[in-house]
Coordinates of N, CA, C and O in Angstrom, one line a residue:
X1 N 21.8 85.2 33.0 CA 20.9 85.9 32.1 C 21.4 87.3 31.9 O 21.3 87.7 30.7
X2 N 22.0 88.2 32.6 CA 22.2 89.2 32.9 C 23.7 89.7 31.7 O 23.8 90.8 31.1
X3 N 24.5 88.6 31.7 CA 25.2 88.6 31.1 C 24.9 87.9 29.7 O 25.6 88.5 28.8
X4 N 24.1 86.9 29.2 CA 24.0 87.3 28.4 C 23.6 88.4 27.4 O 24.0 88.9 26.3
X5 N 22.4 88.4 28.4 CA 21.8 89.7 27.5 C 22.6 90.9 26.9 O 22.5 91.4 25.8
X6 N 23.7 91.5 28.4 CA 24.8 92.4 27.7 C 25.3 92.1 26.6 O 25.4 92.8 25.6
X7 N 25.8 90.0 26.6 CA 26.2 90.2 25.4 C 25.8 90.3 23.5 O 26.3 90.2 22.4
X8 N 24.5 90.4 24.4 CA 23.2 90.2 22.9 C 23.3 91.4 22.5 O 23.7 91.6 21.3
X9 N 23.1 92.6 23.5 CA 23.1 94.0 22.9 C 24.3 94.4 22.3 O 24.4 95.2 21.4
X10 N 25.4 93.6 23.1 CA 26.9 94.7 22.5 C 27.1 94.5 21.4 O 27.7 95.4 20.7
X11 N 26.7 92.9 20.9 CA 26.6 92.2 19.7 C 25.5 92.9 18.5 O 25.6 93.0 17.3
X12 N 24.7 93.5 19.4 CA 23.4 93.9 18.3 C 24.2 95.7 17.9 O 24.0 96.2 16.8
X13 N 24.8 96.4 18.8 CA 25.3 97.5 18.2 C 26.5 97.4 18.0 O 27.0 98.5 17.8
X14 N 27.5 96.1 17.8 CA 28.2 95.9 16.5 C 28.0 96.3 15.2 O 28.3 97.2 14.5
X15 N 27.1 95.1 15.1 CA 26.7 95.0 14.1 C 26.1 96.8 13.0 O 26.3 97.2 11.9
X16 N 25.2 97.4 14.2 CA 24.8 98.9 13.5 C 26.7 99.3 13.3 O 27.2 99.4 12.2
X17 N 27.2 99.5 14.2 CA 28.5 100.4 14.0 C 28.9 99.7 12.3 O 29.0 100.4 11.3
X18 N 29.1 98.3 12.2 CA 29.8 97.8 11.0 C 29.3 98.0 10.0 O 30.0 97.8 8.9
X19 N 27.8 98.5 9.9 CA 26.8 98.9 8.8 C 27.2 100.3 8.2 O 27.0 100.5 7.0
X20 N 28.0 101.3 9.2 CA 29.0 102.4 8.4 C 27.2 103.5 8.5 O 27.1 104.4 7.8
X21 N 26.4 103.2 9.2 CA 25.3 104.2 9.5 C 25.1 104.8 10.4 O 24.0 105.1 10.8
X22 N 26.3 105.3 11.0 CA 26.2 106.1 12.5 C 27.7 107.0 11.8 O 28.6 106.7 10.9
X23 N 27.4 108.2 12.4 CA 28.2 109.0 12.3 C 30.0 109.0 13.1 O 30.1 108.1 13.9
X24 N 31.4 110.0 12.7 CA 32.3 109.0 13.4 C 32.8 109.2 14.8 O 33.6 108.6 15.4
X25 N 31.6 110.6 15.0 CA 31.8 110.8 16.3 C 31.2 109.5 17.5 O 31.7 109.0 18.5
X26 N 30.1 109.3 16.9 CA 29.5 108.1 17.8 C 30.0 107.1 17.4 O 29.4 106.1 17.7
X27 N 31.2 106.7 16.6 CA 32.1 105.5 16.0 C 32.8 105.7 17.5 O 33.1 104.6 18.1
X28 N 33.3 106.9 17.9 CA 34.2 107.0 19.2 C 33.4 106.8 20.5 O 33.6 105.8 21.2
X29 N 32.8 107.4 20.7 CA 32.1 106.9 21.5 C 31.2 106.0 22.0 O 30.7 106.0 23.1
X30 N 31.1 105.0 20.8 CA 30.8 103.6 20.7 C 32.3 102.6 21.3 O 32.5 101.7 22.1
X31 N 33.1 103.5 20.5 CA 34.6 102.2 20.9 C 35.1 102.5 22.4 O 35.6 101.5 23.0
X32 N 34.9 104.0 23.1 CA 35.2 103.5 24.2 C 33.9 103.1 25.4 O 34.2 102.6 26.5
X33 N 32.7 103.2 25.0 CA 32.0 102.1 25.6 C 32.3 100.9 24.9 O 32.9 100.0 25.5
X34 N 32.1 100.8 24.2 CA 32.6 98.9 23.9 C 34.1 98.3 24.9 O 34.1 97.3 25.6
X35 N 35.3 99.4 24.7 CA 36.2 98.6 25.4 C 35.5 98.9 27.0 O 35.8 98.1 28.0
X36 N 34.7 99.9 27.3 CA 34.7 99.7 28.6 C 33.8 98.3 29.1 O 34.0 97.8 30.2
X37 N 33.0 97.9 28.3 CA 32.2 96.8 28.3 C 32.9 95.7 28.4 O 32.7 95.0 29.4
X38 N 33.8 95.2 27.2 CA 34.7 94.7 27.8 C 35.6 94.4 29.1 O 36.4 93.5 29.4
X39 N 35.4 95.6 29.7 CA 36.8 96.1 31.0 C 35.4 95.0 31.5 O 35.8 93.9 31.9
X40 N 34.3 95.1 31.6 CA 33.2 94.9 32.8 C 33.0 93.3 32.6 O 33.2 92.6 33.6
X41 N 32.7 92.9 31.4 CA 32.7 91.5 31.4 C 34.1 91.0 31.4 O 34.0 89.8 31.6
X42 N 35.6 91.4 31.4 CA 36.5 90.9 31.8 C 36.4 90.2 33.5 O 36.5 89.1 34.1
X43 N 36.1 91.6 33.8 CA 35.9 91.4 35.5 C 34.6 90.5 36.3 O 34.6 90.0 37.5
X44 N 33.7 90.6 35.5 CA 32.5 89.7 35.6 C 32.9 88.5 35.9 O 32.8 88.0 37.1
X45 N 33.6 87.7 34.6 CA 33.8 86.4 34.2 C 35.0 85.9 35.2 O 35.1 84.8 35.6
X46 N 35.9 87.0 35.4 CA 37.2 86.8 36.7 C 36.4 86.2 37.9 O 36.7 85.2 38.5
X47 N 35.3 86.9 38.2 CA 34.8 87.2 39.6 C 33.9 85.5 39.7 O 33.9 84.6 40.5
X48 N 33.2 85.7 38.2 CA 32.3 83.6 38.5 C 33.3 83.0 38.3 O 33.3 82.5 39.4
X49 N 34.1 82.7 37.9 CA 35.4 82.0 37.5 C 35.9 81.5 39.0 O 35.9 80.4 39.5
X50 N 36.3 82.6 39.2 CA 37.1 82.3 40.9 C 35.9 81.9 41.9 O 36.2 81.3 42.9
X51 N 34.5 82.3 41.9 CA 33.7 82.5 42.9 C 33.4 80.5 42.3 O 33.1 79.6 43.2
X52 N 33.5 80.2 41.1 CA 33.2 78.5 41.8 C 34.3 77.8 41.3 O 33.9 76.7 40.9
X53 N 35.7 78.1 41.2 CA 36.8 77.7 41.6 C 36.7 77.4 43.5 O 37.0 76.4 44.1
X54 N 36.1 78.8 43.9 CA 36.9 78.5 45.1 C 35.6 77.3 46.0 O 35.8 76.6 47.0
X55 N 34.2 77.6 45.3 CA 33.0 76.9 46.0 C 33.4 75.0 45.7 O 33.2 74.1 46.5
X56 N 33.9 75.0 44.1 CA 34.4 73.8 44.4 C 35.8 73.0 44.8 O 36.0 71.8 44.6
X57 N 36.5 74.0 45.4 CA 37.8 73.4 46.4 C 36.8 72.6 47.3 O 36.8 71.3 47.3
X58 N 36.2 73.4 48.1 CA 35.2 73.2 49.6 C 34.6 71.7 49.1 O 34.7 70.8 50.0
X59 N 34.1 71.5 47.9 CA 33.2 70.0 48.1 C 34.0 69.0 47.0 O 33.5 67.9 46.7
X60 N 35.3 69.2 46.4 CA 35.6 68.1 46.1 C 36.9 67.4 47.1 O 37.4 68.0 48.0
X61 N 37.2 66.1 46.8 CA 37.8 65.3 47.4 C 38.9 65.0 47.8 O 39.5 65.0 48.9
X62 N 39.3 64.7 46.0 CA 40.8 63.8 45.5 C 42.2 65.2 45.4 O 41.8 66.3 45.8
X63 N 42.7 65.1 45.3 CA 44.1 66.4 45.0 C 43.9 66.5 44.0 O 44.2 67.7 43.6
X64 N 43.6 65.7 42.9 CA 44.0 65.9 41.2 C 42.2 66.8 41.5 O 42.5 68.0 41.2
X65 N 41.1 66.7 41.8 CA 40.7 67.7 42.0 C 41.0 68.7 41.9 O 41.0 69.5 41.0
X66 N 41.3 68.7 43.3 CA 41.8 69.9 44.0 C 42.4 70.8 43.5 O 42.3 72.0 43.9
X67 N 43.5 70.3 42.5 CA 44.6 70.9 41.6 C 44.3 71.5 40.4 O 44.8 72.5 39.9
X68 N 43.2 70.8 39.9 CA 42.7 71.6 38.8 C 42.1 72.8 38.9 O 42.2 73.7 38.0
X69 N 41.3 73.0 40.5 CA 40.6 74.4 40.7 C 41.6 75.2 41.1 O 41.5 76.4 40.9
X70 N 42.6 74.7 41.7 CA 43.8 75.5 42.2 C 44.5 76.3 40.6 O 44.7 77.5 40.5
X71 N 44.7 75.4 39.8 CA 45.1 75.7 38.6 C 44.4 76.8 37.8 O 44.8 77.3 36.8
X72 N 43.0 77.1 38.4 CA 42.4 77.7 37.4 C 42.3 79.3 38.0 O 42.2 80.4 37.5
X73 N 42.4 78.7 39.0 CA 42.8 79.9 40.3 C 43.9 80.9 39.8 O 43.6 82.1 39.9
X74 N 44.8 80.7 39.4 CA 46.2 81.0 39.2 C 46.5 81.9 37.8 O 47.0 83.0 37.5
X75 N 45.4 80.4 36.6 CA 45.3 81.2 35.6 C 44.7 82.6 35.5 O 45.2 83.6 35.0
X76 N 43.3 82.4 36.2 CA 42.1 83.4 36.3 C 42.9 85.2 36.5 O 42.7 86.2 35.9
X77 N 43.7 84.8 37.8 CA 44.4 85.8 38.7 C 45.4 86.8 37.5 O 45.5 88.0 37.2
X78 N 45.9 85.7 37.0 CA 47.1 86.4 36.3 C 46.8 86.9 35.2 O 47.6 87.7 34.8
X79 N 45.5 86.5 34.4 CA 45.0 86.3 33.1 C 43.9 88.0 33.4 O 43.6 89.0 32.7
X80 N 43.7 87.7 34.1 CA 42.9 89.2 34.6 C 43.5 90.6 34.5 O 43.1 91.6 33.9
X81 N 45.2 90.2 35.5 CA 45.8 91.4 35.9 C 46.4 91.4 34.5 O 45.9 92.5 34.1
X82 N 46.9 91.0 33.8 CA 47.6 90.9 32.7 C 46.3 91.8 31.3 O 46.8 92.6 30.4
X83 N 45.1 91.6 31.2 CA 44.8 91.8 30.6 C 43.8 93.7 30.7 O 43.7 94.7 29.9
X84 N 43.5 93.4 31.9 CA 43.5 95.0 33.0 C 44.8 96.0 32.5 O 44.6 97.2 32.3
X85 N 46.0 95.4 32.5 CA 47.3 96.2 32.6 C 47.0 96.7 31.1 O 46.7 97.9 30.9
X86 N 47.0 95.9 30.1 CA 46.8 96.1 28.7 C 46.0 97.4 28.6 O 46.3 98.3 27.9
X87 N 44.9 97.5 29.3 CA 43.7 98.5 28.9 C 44.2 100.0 29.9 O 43.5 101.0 30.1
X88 N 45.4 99.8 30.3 CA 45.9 101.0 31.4 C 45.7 102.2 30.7 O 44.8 102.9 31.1
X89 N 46.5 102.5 29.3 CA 46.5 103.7 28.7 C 44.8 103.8 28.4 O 44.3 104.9 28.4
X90 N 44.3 103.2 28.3 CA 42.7 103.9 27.7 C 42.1 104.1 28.9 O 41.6 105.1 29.2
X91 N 42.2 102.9 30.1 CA 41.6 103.6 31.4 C 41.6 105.0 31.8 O 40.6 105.8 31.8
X92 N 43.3 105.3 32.2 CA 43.9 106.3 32.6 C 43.1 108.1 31.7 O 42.7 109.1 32.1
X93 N 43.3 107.5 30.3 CA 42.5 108.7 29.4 C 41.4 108.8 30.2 O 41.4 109.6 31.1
X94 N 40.4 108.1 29.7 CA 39.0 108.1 30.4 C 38.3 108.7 31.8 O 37.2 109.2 32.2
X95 N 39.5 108.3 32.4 CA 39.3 108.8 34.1 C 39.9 110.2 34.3 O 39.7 110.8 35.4
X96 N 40.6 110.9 33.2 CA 41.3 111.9 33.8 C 40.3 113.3 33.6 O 40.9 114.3 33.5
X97 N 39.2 113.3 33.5 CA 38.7 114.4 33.4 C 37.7 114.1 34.4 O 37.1 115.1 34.6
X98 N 37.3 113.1 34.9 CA 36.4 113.0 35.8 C 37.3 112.6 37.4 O 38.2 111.7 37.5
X99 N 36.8 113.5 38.5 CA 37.2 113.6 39.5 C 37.1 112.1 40.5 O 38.0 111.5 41.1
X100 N 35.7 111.8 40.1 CA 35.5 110.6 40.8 C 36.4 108.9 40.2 O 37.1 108.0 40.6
X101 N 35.8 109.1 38.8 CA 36.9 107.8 38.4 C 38.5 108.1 38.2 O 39.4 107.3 37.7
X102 N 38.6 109.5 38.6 CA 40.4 109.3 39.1 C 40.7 108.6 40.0 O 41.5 107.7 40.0
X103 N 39.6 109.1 41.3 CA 39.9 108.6 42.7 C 40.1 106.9 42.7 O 41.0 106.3 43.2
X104 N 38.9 106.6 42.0 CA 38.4 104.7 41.6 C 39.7 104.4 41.1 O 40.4 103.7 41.8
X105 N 40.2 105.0 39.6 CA 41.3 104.2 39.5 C 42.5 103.9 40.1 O 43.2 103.0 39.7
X106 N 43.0 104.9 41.3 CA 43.9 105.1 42.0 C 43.5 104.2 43.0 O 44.6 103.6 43.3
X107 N 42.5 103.8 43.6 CA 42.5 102.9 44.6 C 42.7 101.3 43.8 O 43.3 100.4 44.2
X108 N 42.3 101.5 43.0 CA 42.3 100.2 42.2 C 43.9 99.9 41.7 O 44.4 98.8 41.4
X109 N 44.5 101.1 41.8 CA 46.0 100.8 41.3 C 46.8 100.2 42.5 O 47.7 99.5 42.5
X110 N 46.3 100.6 43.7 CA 47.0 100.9 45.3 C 46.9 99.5 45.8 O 47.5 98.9 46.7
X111 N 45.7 99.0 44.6 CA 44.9 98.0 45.7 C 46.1 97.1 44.8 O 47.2 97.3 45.2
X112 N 46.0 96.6 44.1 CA 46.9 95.6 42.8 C 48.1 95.7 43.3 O 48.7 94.7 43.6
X113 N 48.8 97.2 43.3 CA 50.0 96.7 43.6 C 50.4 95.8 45.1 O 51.3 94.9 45.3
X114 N 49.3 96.5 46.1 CA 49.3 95.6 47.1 C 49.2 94.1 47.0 O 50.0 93.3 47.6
X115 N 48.3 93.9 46.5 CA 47.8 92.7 46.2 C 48.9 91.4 45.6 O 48.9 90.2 45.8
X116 N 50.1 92.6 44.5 CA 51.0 91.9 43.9 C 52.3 91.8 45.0 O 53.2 91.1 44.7
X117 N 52.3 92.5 46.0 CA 53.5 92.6 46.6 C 53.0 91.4 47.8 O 53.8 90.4 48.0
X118 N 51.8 91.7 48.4 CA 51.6 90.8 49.7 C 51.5 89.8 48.9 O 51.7 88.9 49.7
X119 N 51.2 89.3 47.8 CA 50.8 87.3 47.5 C 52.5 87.0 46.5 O 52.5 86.0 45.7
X120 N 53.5 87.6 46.7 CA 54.4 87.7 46.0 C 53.9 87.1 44.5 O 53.8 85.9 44.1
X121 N 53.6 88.3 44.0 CA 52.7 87.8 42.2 C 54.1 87.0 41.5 O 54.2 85.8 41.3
X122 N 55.1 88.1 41.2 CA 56.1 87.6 40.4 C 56.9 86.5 40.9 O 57.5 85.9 40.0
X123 N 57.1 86.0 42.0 CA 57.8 84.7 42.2 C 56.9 83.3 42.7 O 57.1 82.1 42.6
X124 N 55.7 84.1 43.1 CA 54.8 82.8 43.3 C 53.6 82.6 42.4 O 53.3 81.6 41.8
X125 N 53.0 83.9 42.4 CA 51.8 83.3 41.1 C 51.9 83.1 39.7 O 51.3 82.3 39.0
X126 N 52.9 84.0 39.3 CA 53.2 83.5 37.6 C 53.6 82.5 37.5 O 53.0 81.8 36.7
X127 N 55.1 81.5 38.6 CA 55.7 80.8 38.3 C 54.6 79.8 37.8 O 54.5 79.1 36.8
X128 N 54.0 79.7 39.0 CA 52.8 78.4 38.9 C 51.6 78.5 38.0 O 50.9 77.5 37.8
X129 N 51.4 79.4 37.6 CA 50.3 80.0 36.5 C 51.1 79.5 35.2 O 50.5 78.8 34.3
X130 N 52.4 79.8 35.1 CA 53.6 79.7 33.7 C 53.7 77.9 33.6 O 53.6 77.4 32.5
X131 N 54.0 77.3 34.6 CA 54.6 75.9 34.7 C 53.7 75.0 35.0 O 54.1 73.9 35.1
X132 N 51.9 75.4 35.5 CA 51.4 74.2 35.8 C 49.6 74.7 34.6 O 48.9 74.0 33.9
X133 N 49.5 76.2 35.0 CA 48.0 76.2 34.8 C 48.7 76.6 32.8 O 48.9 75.8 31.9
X134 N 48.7 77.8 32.8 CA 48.6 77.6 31.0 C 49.5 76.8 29.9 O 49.2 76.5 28.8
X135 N 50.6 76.6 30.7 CA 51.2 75.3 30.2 C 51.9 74.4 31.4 O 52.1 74.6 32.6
X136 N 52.1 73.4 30.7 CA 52.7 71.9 31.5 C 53.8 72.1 31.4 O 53.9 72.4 30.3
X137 N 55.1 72.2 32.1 CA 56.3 72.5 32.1 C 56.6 71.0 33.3 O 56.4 70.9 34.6
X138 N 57.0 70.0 32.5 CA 57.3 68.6 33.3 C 58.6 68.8 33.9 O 59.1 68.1 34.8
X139 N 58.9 69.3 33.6 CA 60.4 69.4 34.4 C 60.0 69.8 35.7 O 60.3 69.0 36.5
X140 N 59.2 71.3 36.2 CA 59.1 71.8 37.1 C 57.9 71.5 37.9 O 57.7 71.9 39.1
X141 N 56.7 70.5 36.7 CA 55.7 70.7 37.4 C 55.4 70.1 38.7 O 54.8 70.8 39.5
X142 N 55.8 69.1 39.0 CA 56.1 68.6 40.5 C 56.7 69.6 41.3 O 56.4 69.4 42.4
X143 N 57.2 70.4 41.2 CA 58.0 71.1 42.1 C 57.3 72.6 42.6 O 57.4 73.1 43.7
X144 N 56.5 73.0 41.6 CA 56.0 73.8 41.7 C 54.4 73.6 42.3 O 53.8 74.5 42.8
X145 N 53.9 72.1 42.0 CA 52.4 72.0 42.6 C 52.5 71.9 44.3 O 51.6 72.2 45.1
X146 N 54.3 71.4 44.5 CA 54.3 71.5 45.9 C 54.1 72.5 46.7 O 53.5 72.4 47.7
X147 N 54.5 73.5 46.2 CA 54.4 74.9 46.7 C 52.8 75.3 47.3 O 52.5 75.9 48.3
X148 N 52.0 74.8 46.3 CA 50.5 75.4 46.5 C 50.2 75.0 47.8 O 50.2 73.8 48.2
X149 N 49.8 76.4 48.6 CA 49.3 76.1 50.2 C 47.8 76.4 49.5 O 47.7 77.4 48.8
X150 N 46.7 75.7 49.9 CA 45.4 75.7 49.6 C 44.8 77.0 50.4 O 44.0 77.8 50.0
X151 N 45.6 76.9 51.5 CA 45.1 78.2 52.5 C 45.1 79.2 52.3 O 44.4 80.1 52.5
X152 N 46.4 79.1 51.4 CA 47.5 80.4 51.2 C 46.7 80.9 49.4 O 47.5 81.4 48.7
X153 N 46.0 80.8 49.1 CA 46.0 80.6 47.9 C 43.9 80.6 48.4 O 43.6 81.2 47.4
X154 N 43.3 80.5 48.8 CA 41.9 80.7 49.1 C 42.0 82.4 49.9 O 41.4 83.5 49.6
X155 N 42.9 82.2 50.6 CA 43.1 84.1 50.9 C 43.5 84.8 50.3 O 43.3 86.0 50.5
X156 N 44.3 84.2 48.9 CA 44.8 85.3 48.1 C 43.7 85.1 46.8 O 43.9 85.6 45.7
X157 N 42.5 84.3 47.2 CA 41.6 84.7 45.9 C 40.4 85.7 46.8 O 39.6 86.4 46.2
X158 N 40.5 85.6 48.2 CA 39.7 86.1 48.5 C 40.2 87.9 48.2 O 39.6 88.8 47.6
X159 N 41.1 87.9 48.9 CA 42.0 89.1 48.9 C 41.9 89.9 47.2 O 41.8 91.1 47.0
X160 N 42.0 89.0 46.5 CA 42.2 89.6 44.8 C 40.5 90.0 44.4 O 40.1 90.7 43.5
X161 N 39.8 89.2 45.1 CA 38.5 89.5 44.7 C 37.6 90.8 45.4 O 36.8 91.5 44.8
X162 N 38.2 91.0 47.4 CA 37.2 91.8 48.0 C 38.3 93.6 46.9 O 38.0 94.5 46.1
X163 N 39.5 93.0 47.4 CA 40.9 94.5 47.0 C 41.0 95.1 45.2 O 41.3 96.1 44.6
X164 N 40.5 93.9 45.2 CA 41.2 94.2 43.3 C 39.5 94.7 42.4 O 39.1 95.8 42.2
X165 N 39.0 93.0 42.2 CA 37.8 93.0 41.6 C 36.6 94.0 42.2 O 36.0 95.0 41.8
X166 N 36.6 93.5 42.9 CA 35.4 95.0 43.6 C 36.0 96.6 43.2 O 35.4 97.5 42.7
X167 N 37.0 96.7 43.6 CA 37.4 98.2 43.3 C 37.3 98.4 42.2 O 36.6 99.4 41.9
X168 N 38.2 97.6 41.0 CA 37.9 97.7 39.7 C 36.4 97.7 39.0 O 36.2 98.5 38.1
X169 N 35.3 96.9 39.6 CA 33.9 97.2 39.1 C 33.2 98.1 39.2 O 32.3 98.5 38.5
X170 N 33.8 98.4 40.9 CA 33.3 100.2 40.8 C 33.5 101.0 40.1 O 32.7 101.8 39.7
X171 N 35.1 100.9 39.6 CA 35.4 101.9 38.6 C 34.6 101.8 37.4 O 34.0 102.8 36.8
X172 N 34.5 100.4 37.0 CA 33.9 100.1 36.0 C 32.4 100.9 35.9 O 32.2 101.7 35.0
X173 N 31.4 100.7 36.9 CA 30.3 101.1 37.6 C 30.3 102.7 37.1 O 29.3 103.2 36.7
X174 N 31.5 103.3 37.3 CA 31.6 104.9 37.3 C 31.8 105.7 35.9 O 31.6 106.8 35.6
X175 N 32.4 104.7 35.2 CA 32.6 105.0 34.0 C 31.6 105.0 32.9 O 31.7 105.9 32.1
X176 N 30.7 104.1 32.8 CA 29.5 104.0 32.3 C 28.5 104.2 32.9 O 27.4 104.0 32.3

């Protein structure tokens, strides 16, 4: 509900902005609340995404199961940070006059890169994000579903969610 409703209102002051009846100072400060709304439902939809990804590892059965939440796992992860990185330059603006969401973003940068160095992002999460979750790559895809440690891969969503996602929503939290 919660989320809908955000997206009823952001939808409902579209619409005034596209009407050309607000002035263009509040045209700017409409667009960087809107992208930051965005920043928030990016992170929202990461956070349910993964949160019953990982609730349905726990109660399903078969591996082809198993494989699809794993897969979505991977997408989610990459498709997040990838999309986060995009909005760096408008973040970085935003935060630099305020003391506190400097701090936020800096932990949020400390936390990611951590996050990409301990789950080795570039050789283990893209590869399998690249070759199994956003496309099928038959050549490799056997080779690469072997790789997936279920263990290894439930810690690194838990890890992306307490290190990454939470930090980032605070920031989010601070900004608006």
């Amino acid at each position: 509900a919660l989320l809908e409703n955000s997206i009823k209102e952001y939808r409902d002051i579209k619409v005034l902005i596209n009407k050309d009846n607000i002035s263009e100072e509040f045209k700017e400060v409409f667009n960087d609340i809107q992208k930051t709304n965005e920043l928030a439902m990016l992170l929202v939809v990461a956070n349910l995404d993964l949160s019953i990804s990982l609730k349905n590892l726990h109660i399903v059965k078969s591996d082809s199961e198993k494989l699809f939440f794993l897969k979505n796992i991977f997408l989610t992860i990459r498709e997040t940070i990838v999309v986060y990185n995009e909005n760096g330059k408008f973040i970085n603006s935003i935060c630099k006059d305020r003391d506190e969401a400097k701090e936020a973003n800096k932990t949020v940068a400390v936390n990611l890169r951590r996050f990409k160095k301990d789950f080795d992002y570039d050789r283990y999460i893209i590869p399998i994000r690249n070759n199994i979750s956003a496309h099928i790559n038959i050549d490799s895809f056997y080779d690469e579903t072997i790789q997936i440690d279920i263990e290894k891969t439930i810690e690194m969503t838990l890890h992306f969610g307490k290190e990454f996602l939470s930090t980032a929503i605070s920031l989010v939290r601070i900004l608006l």
